[in-house]
Short mmCIF file of C-alpha atoms in Angstrom, two decimals:
data_model
loop_
_atom_site.label_atom_id
_atom_site.label_comp_id
_atom_site.label_asym_id
_atom_site.label_seq_id
_atom_site.Cartn_x
_atom_site.Cartn_y
_atom_site.Cartn_z
CA UNK A 1235 6.34 -14.09 13.33
CA UNK A 1236 4.93 -14.76 9.90
CA UNK A 1237 3.95 -11.93 7.65
CA UNK A 1238 0.90 -11.66 5.41
CA UNK A 1239 0.63 -14.78 3.27
CA UNK A 1240 -1.14 -14.88 -0.09
CA UNK A 1241 -1.93 -17.96 -2.10
CA UNK A 1242 -1.51 -18.86 -4.83
CA UNK A 1243 1.43 -16.70 -5.82
CA UNK A 1244 0.45 -17.08 -9.46
CA UNK A 1245 -2.88 -17.98 -11.02
CA UNK A 1246 -3.55 -18.48 -14.70
CA UNK A 1247 -7.15 -18.85 -15.78
CA UNK A 1248 -9.28 -18.60 -18.87
CA UNK A 1249 -11.70 -15.83 -19.65
CA UNK A 1250 -15.07 -16.51 -18.07
CA UNK A 1251 -13.79 -18.73 -15.27
CA UNK A 1252 -14.20 -18.20 -11.53
CA UNK A 1253 -11.17 -17.66 -9.27
CA UNK A 1254 -10.53 -17.38 -5.56
CA UNK A 1255 -7.52 -15.65 -4.05
CA UNK A 1256 -6.63 -16.26 -0.42
CA UNK A 1257 -5.06 -13.98 2.18
CA UNK A 1258 -3.76 -15.01 5.61
CA UNK A 1259 -3.17 -11.84 7.64
CA UNK A 1260 -0.70 -11.37 10.45
CA UNK A 1261 -2.08 -13.04 13.55
CA UNK A 1262 -4.08 -10.63 15.68
CA UNK A 1263 -4.54 -8.02 12.97
CA UNK A 1264 -8.18 -7.03 12.89
CA UNK A 1265 -8.08 -4.90 9.74
CA UNK A 1266 -7.56 -6.49 6.33
CA UNK A 1267 -7.28 -4.77 2.96
CA UNK A 1268 -7.31 -5.86 -0.69
CA UNK A 1269 -5.64 -3.85 -3.43
CA UNK A 1270 -5.11 -4.45 -7.15
CA UNK A 1271 -1.99 -3.37 -9.01
CA UNK A 1272 -1.78 -3.17 -12.79
CA UNK A 1273 1.55 -3.08 -14.55
CA UNK A 1274 3.35 0.22 -14.04
CA UNK A 1275 0.72 1.60 -11.67
CA UNK A 1276 0.48 2.02 -7.93
CA UNK A 1277 -1.80 -0.30 -5.94
CA UNK A 1278 -5.50 0.55 -6.15
CA UNK A 1279 -7.78 -0.02 -3.17
CA UNK A 1280 -10.56 -2.59 -3.51
CA UNK A 1281 -12.05 -3.40 -0.09
CA UNK A 1282 -11.28 -3.23 3.60
CA UNK A 1283 -12.53 -5.36 6.51
CA UNK A 1284 -12.78 -4.59 10.20
CA UNK A 1285 -13.16 -8.01 11.75
CA UNK A 1286 -15.68 -9.98 9.74
CA UNK A 1287 -17.49 -7.08 8.11
CA UNK A 1288 -16.60 -5.06 5.05
CA UNK A 1289 -16.13 -1.50 6.32
CA UNK A 1290 -15.46 -0.03 2.88
CA UNK A 1291 -16.01 -1.83 -0.42
CA UNK A 1292 -16.05 1.29 -2.56
CA UNK A 1293 -13.09 0.13 -4.64
CA UNK A 1294 -14.62 -3.06 -5.97
CA UNK A 1295 -14.94 -2.39 -9.71
CA UNK A 1296 -18.21 -4.26 -10.31
CA UNK A 1297 -20.40 -7.04 -8.96
CA UNK A 1298 -18.15 -9.75 -10.36
CA UNK A 1299 -15.81 -9.03 -7.45
CA UNK A 1300 -16.64 -10.16 -3.94
CA UNK A 1301 -14.63 -10.71 -0.79
CA UNK A 1302 -15.35 -12.47 2.49
CA UNK A 1303 -13.72 -12.81 5.87
CA UNK A 1304 -16.09 -15.13 7.74
CA UNK A 1305 -14.09 -15.63 10.95
CA UNK A 1306 -12.27 -12.33 11.05
CA UNK A 1307 -8.94 -13.79 10.00
CA UNK A 1308 -8.43 -15.38 6.56
CA UNK A 1309 -10.02 -13.56 3.64
CA UNK A 1310 -10.91 -14.73 0.16
CA UNK A 1311 -11.29 -12.47 -2.85
CA UNK A 1312 -13.62 -14.01 -5.40
CA UNK A 1313 -13.85 -13.02 -9.04
CA UNK A 1314 -16.63 -14.38 -11.23
CA UNK A 1315 -16.64 -14.54 -15.02
CA UNK A 1316 -13.07 -13.31 -15.24
CA UNK A 1317 -12.12 -10.93 -18.02
CA UNK A 1318 -8.72 -10.22 -19.55
CA UNK A 1319 -8.81 -6.79 -17.92
CA UNK A 1320 -8.82 -8.44 -14.50
CA UNK A 1321 -5.20 -9.49 -15.05
CA UNK A 1322 -3.15 -7.80 -12.34
CA UNK A 1323 -1.35 -8.42 -9.06
CA UNK A 1324 -3.80 -8.65 -6.19
CA UNK A 1325 -2.28 -7.47 -2.92
CA UNK A 1326 -3.53 -8.09 0.59
CA UNK A 1327 -2.52 -6.10 3.67
CA UNK A 1328 -3.38 -6.26 7.35
CA UNK A 1329 -3.00 -3.91 10.27
CA UNK A 1330 -3.60 -3.58 13.98
CA UNK A 1331 -6.24 -1.16 15.09
CA UNK A 1332 -6.66 0.85 18.21
CA UNK A 1333 -4.56 3.13 20.36
CA UNK A 1334 -0.84 2.95 19.72
CA UNK A 1335 -1.18 0.86 16.58
CA UNK A 1336 -0.44 3.66 14.09
CA UNK A 1337 -2.44 1.55 11.63
CA UNK A 1338 0.61 0.55 9.61
CA UNK A 1339 -0.45 -1.71 6.78
CA UNK A 1340 1.71 -4.79 6.19
CA UNK A 1341 1.49 -6.23 2.71
CA UNK A 1342 1.81 -9.70 1.30
CA UNK A 1343 3.75 -10.44 -1.88
CA UNK A 1344 0.55 -10.63 -3.89
CA UNK A 1345 -1.14 -13.04 -6.26
CA UNK A 1346 -0.39 -12.49 -9.93
CA UNK A 1347 -3.59 -13.25 -11.85
CA UNK A 1348 -3.39 -13.81 -15.58
CA UNK A 1349 -6.62 -14.17 -17.54
CA UNK A 1350 -6.06 -15.67 -20.97
CA UNK B 1367 -7.13 12.42 1.09
CA UNK B 1368 -4.90 15.12 -0.38
CA UNK B 1369 -3.18 14.55 -3.70
CA UNK B 1370 0.61 14.15 -3.86
CA UNK B 1371 3.11 14.89 -6.62
CA UNK B 1372 6.42 13.05 -6.94
CA UNK B 1373 9.10 12.99 -9.64
CA UNK B 1374 8.75 9.85 -11.77
CA UNK B 1375 12.35 8.75 -11.32
CA UNK B 1376 15.60 9.53 -9.53
CA UNK B 1377 19.10 8.12 -9.43
CA UNK B 1378 21.49 7.86 -6.53
CA UNK B 1379 25.00 6.55 -6.08
CA UNK B 1380 25.49 3.77 -3.58
CA UNK B 1381 26.57 5.10 -0.19
CA UNK B 1382 25.23 8.59 -0.85
CA UNK B 1383 22.08 10.08 0.62
CA UNK B 1384 18.92 9.72 -1.43
CA UNK B 1385 16.52 12.65 -1.04
CA UNK B 1386 13.05 11.97 -2.40
CA UNK B 1387 10.70 14.95 -2.62
CA UNK B 1388 6.92 15.02 -2.39
CA UNK B 1389 4.53 17.90 -2.89
CA UNK B 1390 1.20 17.88 -1.04
CA UNK B 1391 0.08 21.49 -1.27
CA UNK B 1392 -3.58 20.72 -0.45
CA UNK B 1393 -2.82 18.81 2.75
CA UNK B 1394 -5.27 19.40 5.59
CA UNK B 1395 -4.41 19.97 9.23
CA UNK B 1396 -5.40 16.47 10.29
CA UNK B 1397 -3.63 14.64 7.45
CA UNK B 1398 -0.44 12.71 7.94
CA UNK B 1399 2.33 12.06 5.43
CA UNK B 1400 3.18 8.37 4.96
CA UNK B 1401 5.94 6.82 2.90
CA UNK B 1402 5.91 3.28 1.57
CA UNK B 1403 8.25 1.61 -0.90
CA UNK B 1404 7.83 -1.36 -3.20
CA UNK B 1405 10.76 -3.46 -4.24
CA UNK B 1406 10.29 -5.42 -7.46
CA UNK B 1407 7.91 -8.39 -7.10
CA UNK B 1408 7.14 -7.60 -3.47
CA UNK B 1409 4.27 -5.89 -1.71
CA UNK B 1410 4.65 -2.30 -0.47
CA UNK B 1411 6.63 -1.83 2.72
CA UNK B 1412 6.01 0.88 5.32
CA UNK B 1413 8.93 3.27 5.85
CA UNK B 1414 7.90 6.20 8.01
CA UNK B 1415 5.14 8.70 8.69
CA UNK B 1416 4.74 12.14 10.28
CA UNK B 1417 2.38 15.03 10.90
CA UNK B 1418 4.47 18.18 11.17
CA UNK B 1419 7.64 17.37 13.08
CA UNK B 1420 10.64 15.75 11.44
CA UNK B 1421 10.81 12.04 12.10
CA UNK B 1422 13.62 9.49 12.01
CA UNK B 1423 13.69 5.74 12.34
CA UNK B 1424 16.09 2.96 11.45
CA UNK B 1425 15.17 3.13 7.79
CA UNK B 1426 14.91 6.81 6.95
CA UNK B 1427 14.26 10.40 7.96
CA UNK B 1428 11.23 12.45 7.05
CA UNK B 1429 11.52 16.21 6.75
CA UNK B 1430 8.23 18.13 6.53
CA UNK B 1431 8.29 21.83 5.66
CA UNK B 1432 6.86 24.28 8.14
CA UNK B 1433 3.82 24.99 5.95
CA UNK B 1434 3.43 21.18 5.48
CA UNK B 1435 2.99 21.59 1.74
CA UNK B 1436 5.94 19.38 0.91
CA UNK B 1437 8.19 16.78 2.45
CA UNK B 1438 11.41 14.91 1.75
CA UNK B 1439 12.24 11.32 2.51
CA UNK B 1440 15.94 10.85 3.19
CA UNK B 1441 17.75 7.53 2.95
CA UNK B 1442 21.06 8.53 4.53
CA UNK B 1443 23.32 5.90 2.97
CA UNK B 1444 21.58 4.32 0.01
CA UNK B 1445 22.40 0.73 -0.92
CA UNK B 1446 21.59 -1.28 -4.03
CA UNK B 1447 18.77 -2.92 -2.06
CA UNK B 1448 17.06 0.46 -1.73
CA UNK B 1449 16.25 0.42 -5.44
CA UNK B 1450 12.44 0.50 -5.43
CA UNK B 1451 9.36 2.58 -6.16
CA UNK B 1452 8.76 5.05 -3.33
CA UNK B 1453 5.23 6.23 -2.62
CA UNK B 1454 4.31 9.37 -0.71
CA UNK B 1455 0.75 9.16 0.66
CA UNK B 1456 -1.29 11.72 2.56
CA UNK B 1457 -4.16 10.46 4.67
CA UNK B 1458 -6.43 11.45 7.52
CA UNK B 1459 -5.16 10.41 10.92
CA UNK B 1460 -5.79 6.67 10.99
CA UNK B 1461 -5.49 6.10 14.71
CA UNK B 1462 -7.71 7.12 17.61
CA UNK B 1463 -5.20 9.01 19.76
CA UNK B 1464 -4.80 11.46 16.89
CA UNK B 1465 -8.54 11.93 16.73
CA UNK B 1466 -8.99 9.81 13.64
CA UNK B 1467 -11.45 7.05 13.06
CA UNK B 1468 -10.62 6.22 9.48
CA UNK B 1469 -8.61 3.02 9.28
CA UNK B 1470 -9.20 2.68 5.62
CA UNK B 1471 -7.46 2.75 2.34
CA UNK B 1472 -4.10 4.00 1.26
CA UNK B 1473 -4.31 5.97 -1.98
CA UNK B 1474 -1.17 5.29 -4.00
CA UNK B 1475 0.01 7.52 -6.83
CA UNK B 1476 2.63 6.62 -9.40
CA UNK B 1477 5.50 7.05 -6.96
CA UNK B 1478 9.18 7.71 -7.66
CA UNK B 1479 11.36 4.98 -9.11
CA UNK B 1480 14.65 5.25 -7.22
CA UNK B 1481 17.59 3.53 -8.84
CA UNK B 1482 20.70 3.15 -6.71
CA UNK B 1483 23.77 2.43 -8.81
CA UNK B 1484 27.26 1.24 -7.83
#
């Protein structure tokens, strides 16, 4: 079956613009995660969904960042008024939940965001 | 989640075993050790996890010391495709049969850059 799919793979935008990054999780995975990875660093947690609701959004850096998952499957990470410091690779992961799942997170290849 | 310490880089010859250490001296009794790796331009990939017993799967073996304060990931016959950043992560049991209810974040450190050379 298909893995986690992220689109676009690359996004170049100008400072101050609005961007949306999309994540298609593995079918049937109820948990979905967003991470951000700066050059030379490990991924940094942003937000995690159980179904449609955000169970933990403690990693979102400020109110310019917002994520939704309206039907419990596809998720969109939205960044308003982008800044050059937002440039990074944005990673999405999904996992099964419940007994026997081991909660292994499967990652997509990421979206590389460049803010000029 | 407990903090982990890993060497920044290691080298290994192709075909030899790669032994990647991780220190987690503040690990709690209900925390598991997870290993992920990230090959260049890809997302992280799960390798293996364990609580206190040694574990083995088709990718690697995980050796956890008796006091659980450190562990070693072993790739028995490293290939060039094993060149990657390897992350050791300690987290509270993320699944219900282990008594955990936290399905949340993975906390990545800097990891170990493993370079496998011919």
